[in-house]
Amino acid sequence: MSPTQLLLTLLLLTAGGFYIGRRQAFAVSSTKGGPKVLHSRPTYYGSLTALWCAVPALIVFSFWLAFESSVITDIMIAALPEDIRTLPADRLNLIVNDIRNLVSGNIVGGKISPAIQAAADHYRSMKATSHAALSVLVVALAIVAILGIRKVISPALRARNHVENVIKVLLIACSTLAIFTTIGIVLSVLYEAIRFFQIIPISEFLLGLEW
């Protein structure tokens, strides 16, 4: 299952989790006087189930894909013949790029040696295995989360509070990421500006008549 297909599957599971959580809220309240005995509206129970289905699975999905390429590349390089592995870093990087292009179906410059073809096949096989393992892990995690939340849904469960807390944490995380991104951009520009003005004095840059 490709990452795109996996995301679509997770989206469907999240929607299903919302329906299951909401339905379970109605079910547990039906014998105790109806939805009015619930601490929160049934929609919040559905939202809580959907969040627990989606958020942990998305975290695993993101971290897996973030490190997948580098891990597979390291394993693939370790399996290359010694005469290729001992090449200078720049030449080895070119070969790795050729292997990735070969896996992606792009045009590769020069003749493809049997070792490069074998490495590309190995890379493709590991990538397929990685995607399959990720699919199983994400889907299993989402299903377990749905079943776990469904089991604890009760009239006393403060679903609204939990949902609001999760949303608050997500908003804080997003704002923190935005702040650090802005700081990184400012520091990067400042660093390059300092390097520039170490070469060209600021007085000459502002008042000089030659460029």
PDB file of C-alpha atoms in Angstrom:
ATOM      1  CA  MET A   1       0.000   0.000   0.000  1.00  0.00           C
ATOM      2  CA  SER A   2       1.464   3.341  -1.043  1.00  0.00           C
ATOM      3  CA  PRO A   3       1.619   6.239   1.441  1.00  0.00           C
ATOM      4  CA  THR A   4      -1.214   8.000  -0.386  1.00  0.00           C
ATOM      5  CA  GLN A   5      -3.421   4.928  -0.250  1.00  0.00           C
ATOM      6  CA  LEU A   6      -2.529   4.472   3.403  1.00  0.00           C
ATOM      7  CA  LEU A   7      -3.561   8.046   4.199  1.00  0.00           C
ATOM      8  CA  LEU A   8      -6.881   7.504   2.441  1.00  0.00           C
ATOM      9  CA  THR A   9      -7.374   4.290   4.410  1.00  0.00           C
ATOM     10  CA  LEU A  10      -6.586   6.122   7.633  1.00  0.00           C
ATOM     11  CA  LEU A  11      -9.070   8.829   6.675  1.00  0.00           C
ATOM     12  CA  LEU A  12     -11.769   6.196   6.211  1.00  0.00           C
ATOM     13  CA  LEU A  13     -10.863   4.579   9.525  1.00  0.00           C
ATOM     14  CA  THR A  14     -11.032   7.972  11.225  1.00  0.00           C
ATOM     15  CA  ALA A  15     -14.487   8.591   9.784  1.00  0.00           C
ATOM     16  CA  GLY A  16     -15.498   5.110  10.885  1.00  0.00           C
ATOM     17  CA  GLY A  17     -14.087   5.799  14.338  1.00  0.00           C
ATOM     18  CA  PHE A  18     -16.199   8.931  14.619  1.00  0.00           C
ATOM     19  CA  TYR A  19     -19.318   6.966  13.704  1.00  0.00           C
ATOM     20  CA  ILE A  20     -18.480   4.123  16.100  1.00  0.00           C
ATOM     21  CA  GLY A  21     -17.731   6.462  18.992  1.00  0.00           C
ATOM     22  CA  ARG A  22     -20.889   8.472  18.471  1.00  0.00           C
ATOM     23  CA  ARG A  23     -22.993   5.347  18.133  1.00  0.00           C
ATOM     24  CA  GLN A  24     -21.444   3.845  21.265  1.00  0.00           C
ATOM     25  CA  ALA A  25     -22.339   6.989  23.195  1.00  0.00           C
ATOM     26  CA  PHE A  26     -25.971   6.563  22.210  1.00  0.00           C
ATOM     27  CA  ALA A  27     -25.795   2.864  23.065  1.00  0.00           C
ATOM     28  CA  VAL A  28     -24.412   3.300  26.591  1.00  0.00           C
ATOM     29  CA  SER A  29     -26.912   6.050  27.356  1.00  0.00           C
ATOM     30  CA  SER A  30     -29.990   4.320  25.954  1.00  0.00           C
ATOM     31  CA  THR A  31     -30.526   2.246  29.098  1.00  0.00           C
ATOM     32  CA  LYS A  32     -29.951   5.166  31.471  1.00  0.00           C
ATOM     33  CA  GLY A  33     -32.314   7.800  30.207  1.00  0.00           C
ATOM     34  CA  GLY A  34     -30.925   8.764  26.824  1.00  0.00           C
ATOM     35  CA  PRO A  35     -28.210  11.181  25.696  1.00  0.00           C
ATOM     36  CA  LYS A  36     -29.085  13.662  28.442  1.00  0.00           C
ATOM     37  CA  VAL A  37     -27.198  11.508  30.971  1.00  0.00           C
ATOM     38  CA  LEU A  38     -23.974  11.840  28.993  1.00  0.00           C
ATOM     39  CA  HIS A  39     -21.377  14.288  30.234  1.00  0.00           C
ATOM     40  CA  SER A  40     -20.799  15.510  26.665  1.00  0.00           C
ATOM     41  CA  ARG A  41     -22.730  15.535  23.443  1.00  0.00           C
ATOM     42  CA  PRO A  42     -22.476  12.291  21.441  1.00  0.00           C
ATOM     43  CA  THR A  43     -20.522  14.175  18.772  1.00  0.00           C
ATOM     44  CA  TYR A  44     -17.666  14.676  21.233  1.00  0.00           C
ATOM     45  CA  TYR A  45     -17.450  10.940  21.866  1.00  0.00           C
ATOM     46  CA  GLY A  46     -17.197  10.422  18.131  1.00  0.00           C
ATOM     47  CA  SER A  47     -14.574  13.159  17.854  1.00  0.00           C
ATOM     48  CA  LEU A  48     -12.557  11.652  20.695  1.00  0.00           C
ATOM     49  CA  THR A  49     -12.563   8.266  18.994  1.00  0.00           C
ATOM     50  CA  ALA A  50     -11.578   9.819  15.668  1.00  0.00           C
ATOM     51  CA  LEU A  51      -8.717  11.769  17.257  1.00  0.00           C
ATOM     52  CA  TRP A  52      -7.318   8.705  18.992  1.00  0.00           C
ATOM     53  CA  CYS A  53      -7.590   6.846  15.709  1.00  0.00           C
ATOM     54  CA  ALA A  54      -5.858   9.497  13.616  1.00  0.00           C
ATOM     55  CA  VAL A  55      -3.272  11.292  15.757  1.00  0.00           C
ATOM     56  CA  PRO A  56      -1.082   8.373  16.963  1.00  0.00           C
ATOM     57  CA  ALA A  57      -1.246   6.746  13.535  1.00  0.00           C
ATOM     58  CA  LEU A  58      -0.246   9.998  11.824  1.00  0.00           C
ATOM     59  CA  ILE A  59       2.681  10.454  14.210  1.00  0.00           C
ATOM     60  CA  VAL A  60       3.964   6.960  13.412  1.00  0.00           C
ATOM     61  CA  PHE A  61       3.329   7.559   9.702  1.00  0.00           C
ATOM     62  CA  SER A  62       5.264  10.836   9.701  1.00  0.00           C
ATOM     63  CA  PHE A  63       8.275   9.570  11.637  1.00  0.00           C
ATOM     64  CA  TRP A  64       8.449   6.386   9.573  1.00  0.00           C
ATOM     65  CA  LEU A  65       8.511   8.239   6.262  1.00  0.00           C
ATOM     66  CA  ALA A  66      10.950  10.821   7.631  1.00  0.00           C
ATOM     67  CA  PHE A  67      13.587   8.164   8.324  1.00  0.00           C
ATOM     68  CA  GLU A  68      12.636   5.520   5.761  1.00  0.00           C
ATOM     69  CA  SER A  69      14.723   6.798   2.873  1.00  0.00           C
ATOM     70  CA  SER A  70      17.924   7.288   4.867  1.00  0.00           C
ATOM     71  CA  VAL A  71      17.662   3.887   6.559  1.00  0.00           C
ATOM     72  CA  ILE A  72      16.997   2.057   3.297  1.00  0.00           C
ATOM     73  CA  THR A  73      19.828   3.943   1.603  1.00  0.00           C
ATOM     74  CA  ASP A  74      22.283   3.005   4.368  1.00  0.00           C
ATOM     75  CA  ILE A  75      21.284  -0.652   4.141  1.00  0.00           C
ATOM     76  CA  MET A  76      21.559  -0.579   0.363  1.00  0.00           C
ATOM     77  CA  ILE A  77      25.016   1.037   0.471  1.00  0.00           C
ATOM     78  CA  ALA A  78      26.204  -1.548   2.992  1.00  0.00           C
ATOM     79  CA  ALA A  79      25.185  -4.287   0.550  1.00  0.00           C
ATOM     80  CA  LEU A  80      27.084  -2.777  -2.406  1.00  0.00           C
ATOM     81  CA  PRO A  81      30.320  -4.391  -3.601  1.00  0.00           C
ATOM     82  CA  GLU A  82      33.382  -3.182  -1.745  1.00  0.00           C
ATOM     83  CA  ASP A  83      34.884  -1.462  -4.782  1.00  0.00           C
ATOM     84  CA  ILE A  84      31.792   0.762  -4.954  1.00  0.00           C
ATOM     85  CA  ARG A  85      31.437   1.329  -1.206  1.00  0.00           C
ATOM     86  CA  THR A  86      35.019   2.570  -0.958  1.00  0.00           C
ATOM     87  CA  LEU A  87      34.592   5.216  -3.649  1.00  0.00           C
ATOM     88  CA  PRO A  88      34.940   8.895  -2.682  1.00  0.00           C
ATOM     89  CA  ALA A  89      31.802  10.403  -1.185  1.00  0.00           C
ATOM     90  CA  ASP A  90      30.944  12.500  -4.244  1.00  0.00           C
ATOM     91  CA  ARG A  91      31.155   9.552  -6.641  1.00  0.00           C
ATOM     92  CA  LEU A  92      29.261   7.310  -4.240  1.00  0.00           C
ATOM     93  CA  ASN A  93      26.493   9.911  -4.006  1.00  0.00           C
ATOM     94  CA  LEU A  94      26.235   9.958  -7.797  1.00  0.00           C
ATOM     95  CA  ILE A  95      25.851   6.189  -7.846  1.00  0.00           C
ATOM     96  CA  VAL A  96      23.207   6.336  -5.114  1.00  0.00           C
ATOM     97  CA  ASN A  97      21.320   8.952  -7.133  1.00  0.00           C
ATOM     98  CA  ASP A  98      21.512   6.705 -10.192  1.00  0.00           C
ATOM     99  CA  ILE A  99      20.091   3.832  -8.157  1.00  0.00           C
ATOM    100  CA  ARG A 100      17.236   5.994  -6.890  1.00  0.00           C
ATOM    101  CA  ASN A 101      16.511   7.229 -10.407  1.00  0.00           C
ATOM    102  CA  LEU A 102      16.510   3.653 -11.622  1.00  0.00           C
ATOM    103  CA  VAL A 103      14.048   2.681  -8.894  1.00  0.00           C
ATOM    104  CA  SER A 104      11.824   5.657  -9.755  1.00  0.00           C
ATOM    105  CA  GLY A 105      11.918   4.844 -13.461  1.00  0.00           C
ATOM    106  CA  ASN A 106      13.810   7.993 -14.407  1.00  0.00           C
ATOM    107  CA  ILE A 107      16.526   8.192 -17.032  1.00  0.00           C
ATOM    108  CA  VAL A 108      19.942   7.118 -15.785  1.00  0.00           C
ATOM    109  CA  GLY A 109      23.059   8.451 -17.431  1.00  0.00           C
ATOM    110  CA  GLY A 110      25.601   5.894 -18.590  1.00  0.00           C
ATOM    111  CA  LYS A 111      25.513   2.131 -18.711  1.00  0.00           C
ATOM    112  CA  ILE A 112      23.783   0.255 -15.908  1.00  0.00           C
ATOM    113  CA  SER A 113      26.099  -2.342 -14.423  1.00  0.00           C
ATOM    114  CA  PRO A 114      24.786  -5.588 -12.907  1.00  0.00           C
ATOM    115  CA  ALA A 115      25.805  -4.359  -9.448  1.00  0.00           C
ATOM    116  CA  ILE A 116      23.793  -1.155  -9.848  1.00  0.00           C
ATOM    117  CA  GLN A 117      20.791  -3.085 -11.153  1.00  0.00           C
ATOM    118  CA  ALA A 118      21.004  -5.492  -8.219  1.00  0.00           C
ATOM    119  CA  ALA A 119      21.229  -2.568  -5.802  1.00  0.00           C
ATOM    120  CA  ALA A 120      18.176  -0.967  -7.408  1.00  0.00           C
ATOM    121  CA  ASP A 121      16.225  -4.213  -7.100  1.00  0.00           C
ATOM    122  CA  HIS A 122      17.294  -4.485  -3.465  1.00  0.00           C
ATOM    123  CA  TYR A 123      16.250  -0.884  -2.803  1.00  0.00           C
ATOM    124  CA  ARG A 124      12.886  -1.446  -4.472  1.00  0.00           C
ATOM    125  CA  SER A 125      12.307  -4.616  -2.455  1.00  0.00           C
ATOM    126  CA  MET A 126      13.165  -2.936   0.845  1.00  0.00           C
ATOM    127  CA  LYS A 127      10.925   0.005   0.026  1.00  0.00           C
ATOM    128  CA  ALA A 128       8.005  -2.296  -0.737  1.00  0.00           C
ATOM    129  CA  THR A 129       8.609  -4.182   2.510  1.00  0.00           C
ATOM    130  CA  SER A 130       8.806  -0.914   4.427  1.00  0.00           C
ATOM    131  CA  HIS A 131       5.522   0.328   2.976  1.00  0.00           C
ATOM    132  CA  ALA A 132       3.834  -2.982   3.771  1.00  0.00           C
ATOM    133  CA  ALA A 133       5.093  -2.911   7.362  1.00  0.00           C
ATOM    134  CA  LEU A 134       4.015   0.714   7.746  1.00  0.00           C
ATOM    135  CA  SER A 135       0.559  -0.094   6.408  1.00  0.00           C
ATOM    136  CA  VAL A 136       0.092  -2.963   8.845  1.00  0.00           C
ATOM    137  CA  LEU A 137       1.362  -0.904  11.775  1.00  0.00           C
ATOM    138  CA  VAL A 138      -0.729   2.190  11.041  1.00  0.00           C
ATOM    139  CA  VAL A 139      -3.943   0.283  10.335  1.00  0.00           C
ATOM    140  CA  ALA A 140      -3.478  -1.927  13.397  1.00  0.00           C
ATOM    141  CA  LEU A 141      -2.757   1.100  15.578  1.00  0.00           C
ATOM    142  CA  ALA A 142      -5.861   2.891  14.308  1.00  0.00           C
ATOM    143  CA  ILE A 143      -8.107  -0.139  14.852  1.00  0.00           C
ATOM    144  CA  VAL A 144      -6.732  -0.776  18.345  1.00  0.00           C
ATOM    145  CA  ALA A 145      -7.308   2.888  19.218  1.00  0.00           C
ATOM    146  CA  ILE A 146     -10.909   2.745  18.010  1.00  0.00           C
ATOM    147  CA  LEU A 147     -11.640  -0.422  19.968  1.00  0.00           C
ATOM    148  CA  GLY A 148      -9.884   0.908  23.054  1.00  0.00           C
ATOM    149  CA  ILE A 149     -11.814   4.181  23.141  1.00  0.00           C
ATOM    150  CA  ARG A 150     -15.069   2.396  22.352  1.00  0.00           C
ATOM    151  CA  LYS A 151     -14.530   0.217  25.394  1.00  0.00           C
ATOM    152  CA  VAL A 152     -14.082   3.141  27.797  1.00  0.00           C
ATOM    153  CA  ILE A 153     -16.972   5.256  26.530  1.00  0.00           C
ATOM    154  CA  SER A 154     -19.442   5.800  29.348  1.00  0.00           C
ATOM    155  CA  PRO A 155     -21.804   8.562  30.474  1.00  0.00           C
ATOM    156  CA  ALA A 156     -19.168   9.763  32.948  1.00  0.00           C
ATOM    157  CA  LEU A 157     -16.395  10.069  30.356  1.00  0.00           C
ATOM    158  CA  ARG A 158     -15.527  13.741  29.886  1.00  0.00           C
ATOM    159  CA  ALA A 159     -15.219  13.498  26.133  1.00  0.00           C
ATOM    160  CA  ARG A 160     -15.545  17.233  25.499  1.00  0.00           C
ATOM    161  CA  ASN A 161     -12.710  18.030  27.903  1.00  0.00           C
ATOM    162  CA  HIS A 162     -10.457  15.431  26.303  1.00  0.00           C
ATOM    163  CA  VAL A 163     -11.212  16.675  22.793  1.00  0.00           C
ATOM    164  CA  GLU A 164     -10.576  20.286  23.772  1.00  0.00           C
ATOM    165  CA  ASN A 165      -7.293  19.329  25.454  1.00  0.00           C
ATOM    166  CA  VAL A 166      -6.108  17.437  22.383  1.00  0.00           C
ATOM    167  CA  ILE A 167      -7.005  20.346  20.111  1.00  0.00           C
ATOM    168  CA  LYS A 168      -5.248  22.745  22.489  1.00  0.00           C
ATOM    169  CA  VAL A 169      -2.079  20.630  22.415  1.00  0.00           C
ATOM    170  CA  LEU A 170      -2.192  20.443  18.618  1.00  0.00           C
ATOM    171  CA  LEU A 171      -2.593  24.212  18.338  1.00  0.00           C
ATOM    172  CA  ILE A 172       0.280  24.802  20.762  1.00  0.00           C
ATOM    173  CA  ALA A 173       2.466  22.389  18.791  1.00  0.00           C
ATOM    174  CA  CYS A 174       1.634  24.130  15.509  1.00  0.00           C
ATOM    175  CA  SER A 175       2.300  27.587  16.939  1.00  0.00           C
ATOM    176  CA  THR A 176       5.571  26.419  18.503  1.00  0.00           C
ATOM    177  CA  LEU A 177       6.671  24.953  15.193  1.00  0.00           C
ATOM    178  CA  ALA A 178       5.797  28.213  13.438  1.00  0.00           C
ATOM    179  CA  ILE A 179       7.780  30.221  15.994  1.00  0.00           C
ATOM    180  CA  PHE A 180      10.880  28.048  15.695  1.00  0.00           C
ATOM    181  CA  THR A 181      10.590  28.094  11.902  1.00  0.00           C
ATOM    182  CA  THR A 182      10.508  31.893  11.959  1.00  0.00           C
ATOM    183  CA  ILE A 183      13.491  32.000  14.316  1.00  0.00           C
ATOM    184  CA  GLY A 184      15.374  29.637  12.022  1.00  0.00           C
ATOM    185  CA  ILE A 185      14.670  31.805   8.984  1.00  0.00           C
ATOM    186  CA  VAL A 186      15.775  34.963  10.802  1.00  0.00           C
ATOM    187  CA  LEU A 187      18.977  33.331  12.055  1.00  0.00           C
ATOM    188  CA  SER A 188      19.734  31.964   8.598  1.00  0.00           C
ATOM    189  CA  VAL A 189      19.308  35.390   6.994  1.00  0.00           C
ATOM    190  CA  LEU A 190      21.338  37.011   9.782  1.00  0.00           C
ATOM    191  CA  TYR A 191      24.155  34.486   9.382  1.00  0.00           C
ATOM    192  CA  GLU A 192      24.371  35.039   5.633  1.00  0.00           C
ATOM    193  CA  ALA A 193      24.210  38.819   6.139  1.00  0.00           C
ATOM    194  CA  ILE A 194      27.104  38.697   8.604  1.00  0.00           C
ATOM    195  CA  ARG A 195      29.172  36.645   6.167  1.00  0.00           C
ATOM    196  CA  PHE A 196      28.345  39.064   3.363  1.00  0.00           C
ATOM    197  CA  PHE A 197      29.305  42.165   5.333  1.00  0.00           C
ATOM    198  CA  GLN A 198      32.529  40.513   6.455  1.00  0.00           C
ATOM    199  CA  ILE A 199      33.521  40.510   2.791  1.00  0.00           C
ATOM    200  CA  ILE A 200      31.976  43.852   1.827  1.00  0.00           C
ATOM    201  CA  PRO A 201      31.903  46.576   4.522  1.00  0.00           C
ATOM    202  CA  ILE A 202      28.455  47.953   5.205  1.00  0.00           C
ATOM    203  CA  SER A 203      29.675  51.507   4.525  1.00  0.00           C
ATOM    204  CA  GLU A 204      30.835  50.502   1.076  1.00  0.00           C
ATOM    205  CA  PHE A 205      27.605  48.598   0.473  1.00  0.00           C
ATOM    206  CA  LEU A 206      25.457  51.613   1.387  1.00  0.00           C
ATOM    207  CA  LEU A 207      27.631  54.492   0.169  1.00  0.00           C
ATOM    208  CA  GLY A 208      29.981  52.961  -2.363  1.00  0.00           C
ATOM    209  CA  LEU A 209      29.793  54.081  -5.984  1.00  0.00           C
ATOM    210  CA  GLU A 210      31.076  50.844  -7.518  1.00  0.00           C
ATOM    211  CA  TRP A 211      29.301  47.502  -7.750  1.00  0.00           C
TER     212      TRP A 211
END
